[in-house]
C-alpha positions as a Python dict, from the first residue, in 0.01 Angstrom:
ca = {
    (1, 'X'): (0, 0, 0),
    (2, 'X'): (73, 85, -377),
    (3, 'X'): (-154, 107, -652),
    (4, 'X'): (15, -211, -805),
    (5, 'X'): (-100, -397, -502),
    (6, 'X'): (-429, -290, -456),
    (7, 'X'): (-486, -402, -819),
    (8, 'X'): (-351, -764, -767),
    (9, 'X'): (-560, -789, -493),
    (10, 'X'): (-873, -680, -655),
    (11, 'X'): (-806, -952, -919),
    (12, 'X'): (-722, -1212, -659),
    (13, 'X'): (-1085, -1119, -496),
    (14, 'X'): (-1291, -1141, -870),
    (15, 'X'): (-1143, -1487, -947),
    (16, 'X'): (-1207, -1641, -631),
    (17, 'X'): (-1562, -1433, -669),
    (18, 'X'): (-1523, -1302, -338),
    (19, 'X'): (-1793, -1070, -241),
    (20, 'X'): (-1672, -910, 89),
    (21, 'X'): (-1316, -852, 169),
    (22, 'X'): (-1104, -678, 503),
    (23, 'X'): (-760, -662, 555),
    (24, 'X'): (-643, -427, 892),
    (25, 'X'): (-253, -349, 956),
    (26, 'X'): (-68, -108, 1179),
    (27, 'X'): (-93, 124, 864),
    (28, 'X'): (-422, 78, 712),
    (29, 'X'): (-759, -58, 736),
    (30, 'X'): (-863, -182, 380),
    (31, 'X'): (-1239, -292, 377),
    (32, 'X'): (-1376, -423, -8),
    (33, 'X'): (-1696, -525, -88),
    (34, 'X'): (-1817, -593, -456),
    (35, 'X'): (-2201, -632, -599),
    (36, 'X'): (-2520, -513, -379),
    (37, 'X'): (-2598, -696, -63),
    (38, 'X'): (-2809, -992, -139),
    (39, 'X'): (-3102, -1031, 91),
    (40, 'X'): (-3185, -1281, 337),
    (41, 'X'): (-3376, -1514, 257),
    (42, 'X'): (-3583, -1799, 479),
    (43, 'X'): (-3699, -2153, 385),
    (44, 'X'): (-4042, -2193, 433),
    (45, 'X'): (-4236, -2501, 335),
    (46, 'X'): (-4420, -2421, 37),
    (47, 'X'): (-4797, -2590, 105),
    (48, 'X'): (-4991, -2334, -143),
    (49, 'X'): (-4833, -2495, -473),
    (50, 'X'): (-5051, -2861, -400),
    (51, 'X'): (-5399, -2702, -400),
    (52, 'X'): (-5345, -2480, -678),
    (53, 'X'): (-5262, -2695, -983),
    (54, 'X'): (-5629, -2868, -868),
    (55, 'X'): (-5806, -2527, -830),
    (56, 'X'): (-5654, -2438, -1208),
    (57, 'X'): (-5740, -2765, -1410),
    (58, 'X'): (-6134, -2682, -1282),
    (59, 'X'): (-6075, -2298, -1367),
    (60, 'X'): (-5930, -2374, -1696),
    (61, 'X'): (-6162, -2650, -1835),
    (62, 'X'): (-6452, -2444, -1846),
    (63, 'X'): (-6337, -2152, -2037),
    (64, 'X'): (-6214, -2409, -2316),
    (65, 'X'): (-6483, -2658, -2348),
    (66, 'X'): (-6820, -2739, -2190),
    (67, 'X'): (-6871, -2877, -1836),
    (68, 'X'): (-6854, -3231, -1936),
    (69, 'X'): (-6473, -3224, -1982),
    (70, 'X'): (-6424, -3062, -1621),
    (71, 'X'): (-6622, -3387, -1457),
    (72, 'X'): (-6326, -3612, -1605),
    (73, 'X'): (-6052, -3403, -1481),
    (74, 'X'): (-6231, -3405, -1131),
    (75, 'X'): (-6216, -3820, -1138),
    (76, 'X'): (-5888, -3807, -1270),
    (77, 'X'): (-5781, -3636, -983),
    (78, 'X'): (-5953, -3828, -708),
    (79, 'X'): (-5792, -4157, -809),
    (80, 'X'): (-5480, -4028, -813),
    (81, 'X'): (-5498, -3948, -465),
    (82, 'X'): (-5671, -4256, -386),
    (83, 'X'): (-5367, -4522, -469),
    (84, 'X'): (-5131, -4379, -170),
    (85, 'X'): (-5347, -4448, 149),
    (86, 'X'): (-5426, -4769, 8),
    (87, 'X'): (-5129, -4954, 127),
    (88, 'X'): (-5161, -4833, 441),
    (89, 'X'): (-5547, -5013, 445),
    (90, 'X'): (-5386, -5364, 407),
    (91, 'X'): (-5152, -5369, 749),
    (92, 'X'): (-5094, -5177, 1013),
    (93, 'X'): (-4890, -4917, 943),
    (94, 'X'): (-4547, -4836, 1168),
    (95, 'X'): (-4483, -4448, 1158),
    (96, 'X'): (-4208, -4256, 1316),
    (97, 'X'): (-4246, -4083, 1639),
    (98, 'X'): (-3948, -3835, 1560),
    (99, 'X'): (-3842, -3640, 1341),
    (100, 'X'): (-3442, -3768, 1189),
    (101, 'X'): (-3253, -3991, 946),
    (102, 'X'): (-3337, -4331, 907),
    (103, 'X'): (-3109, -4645, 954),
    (104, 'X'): (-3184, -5028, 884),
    (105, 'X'): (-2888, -5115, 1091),
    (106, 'X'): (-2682, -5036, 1401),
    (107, 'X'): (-2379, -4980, 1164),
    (108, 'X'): (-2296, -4978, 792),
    (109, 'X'): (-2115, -5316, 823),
    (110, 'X'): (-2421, -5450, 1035),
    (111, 'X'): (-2740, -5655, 894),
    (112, 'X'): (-3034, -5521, 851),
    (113, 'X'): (-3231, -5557, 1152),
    (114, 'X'): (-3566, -5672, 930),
    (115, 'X'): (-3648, -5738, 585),
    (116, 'X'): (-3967, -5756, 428),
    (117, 'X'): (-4133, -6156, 500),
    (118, 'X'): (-3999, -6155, 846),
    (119, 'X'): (-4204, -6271, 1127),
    (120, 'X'): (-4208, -5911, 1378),
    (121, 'X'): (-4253, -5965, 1728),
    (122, 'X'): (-4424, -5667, 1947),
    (123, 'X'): (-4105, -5443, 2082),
    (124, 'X'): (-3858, -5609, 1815),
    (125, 'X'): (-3677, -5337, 1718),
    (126, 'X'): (-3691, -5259, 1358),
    (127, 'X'): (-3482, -4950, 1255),
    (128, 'X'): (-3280, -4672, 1422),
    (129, 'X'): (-3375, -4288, 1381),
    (130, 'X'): (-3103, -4035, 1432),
    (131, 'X'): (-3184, -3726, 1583),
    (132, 'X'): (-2950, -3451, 1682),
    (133, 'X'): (-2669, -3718, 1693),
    (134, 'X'): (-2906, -3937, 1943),
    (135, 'X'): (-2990, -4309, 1805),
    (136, 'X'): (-3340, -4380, 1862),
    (137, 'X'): (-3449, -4753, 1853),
    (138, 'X'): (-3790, -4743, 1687),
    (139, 'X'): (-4002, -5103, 1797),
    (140, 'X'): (-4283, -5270, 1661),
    (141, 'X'): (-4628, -5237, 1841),
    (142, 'X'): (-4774, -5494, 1693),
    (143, 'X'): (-4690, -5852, 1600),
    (144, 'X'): (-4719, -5968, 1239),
    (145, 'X'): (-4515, -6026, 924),
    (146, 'X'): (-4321, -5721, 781),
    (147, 'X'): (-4532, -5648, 441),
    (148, 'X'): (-4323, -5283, 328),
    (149, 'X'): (-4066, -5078, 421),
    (150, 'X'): (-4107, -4717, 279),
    (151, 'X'): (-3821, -4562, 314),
    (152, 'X'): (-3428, -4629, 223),
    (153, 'X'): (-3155, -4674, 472),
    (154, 'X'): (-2972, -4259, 531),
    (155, 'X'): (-3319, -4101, 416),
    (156, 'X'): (-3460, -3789, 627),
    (157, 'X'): (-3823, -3897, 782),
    (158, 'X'): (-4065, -3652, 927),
    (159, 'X'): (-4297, -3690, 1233),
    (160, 'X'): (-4587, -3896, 1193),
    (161, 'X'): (-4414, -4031, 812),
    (162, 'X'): (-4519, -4455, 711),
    (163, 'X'): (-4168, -4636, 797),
    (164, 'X'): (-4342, -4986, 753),
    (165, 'X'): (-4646, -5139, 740),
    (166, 'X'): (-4702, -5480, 938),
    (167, 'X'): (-4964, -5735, 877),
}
């Protein structure tokens, strides 16, 4: 390999930002890599960052003002949590059993199997979960008319995650 070459190949690699690079012939055994090696890195779920904005606003308020102002911030906070379980209070609440992507229909071209105001029988199914390229049927439990549905047709859902709530 020339010079000549070597160069258009380096340039080739930069454009294309190619980081690691090997090219073996009878002749040669050419083996580029550019920049440091970056580190691997694993998603975790980050549960620390919800208790500490509530452990700061306390920490905060009293080196700035008297204790009266941290009281308010303390009820601020406590209704703001309050609001989500409360739908959940007025029905019976349908949650999923696996963890997937949720479907309102057995296809794309296919109706919805329920909208919200429909009379729901006990084992009616009501959406479809996919898991690990399995669809899941998920039924009603209950009888009742369909008050919510929480979540939009192709979002993920967790374990245990509100789908609907029945009344």
């Amino acid at each position: 390999m020339n010079p000549k070459d070597l160069k258009e190949i380096l340039r080739a690699l930069e454009v294309a930002d190619v980081r690691e690079f090997n090219l073996k012939t009878a002749d040669y055994d050419l083996s580029i890599r550019r920049g440091a090696e970056a580190p691997v890195v694993y998603a975790q779920p980050q549960y620390a960052p919800a208790p500490v904005p509530a452990q700061q606003a306390p920490a905060s308020a009293p080196a700035s003002a008297a204790p009266t102002p941290a009281v308010p911030a303390a009820a601020e906070t406590a209704p703001a949590a309050a609001p989500a379980p409360a739908p959940a209070a007025s029905g019976t609440p349908v949650k999923a059993p696996i963890v997937g992507t949720f479907y309102t229909s057995s296809s794309p071209d296919a109706a919805a199997y329920v909208k919200v105001g429909d009379t729901i029988a006990a084992g009616q199914v009501l959406c479809i979960i996919e898991a690990m390229k399995l669809m899941n049927e998920i039924e009603a439990e209950t009888s009742g008319t369909l008050r919510e549905i929480l979540v939009k047709n192709g979002d993920p859902v967790e374990y245990g995650q509100t789908l609907f709530i029945i009344e």
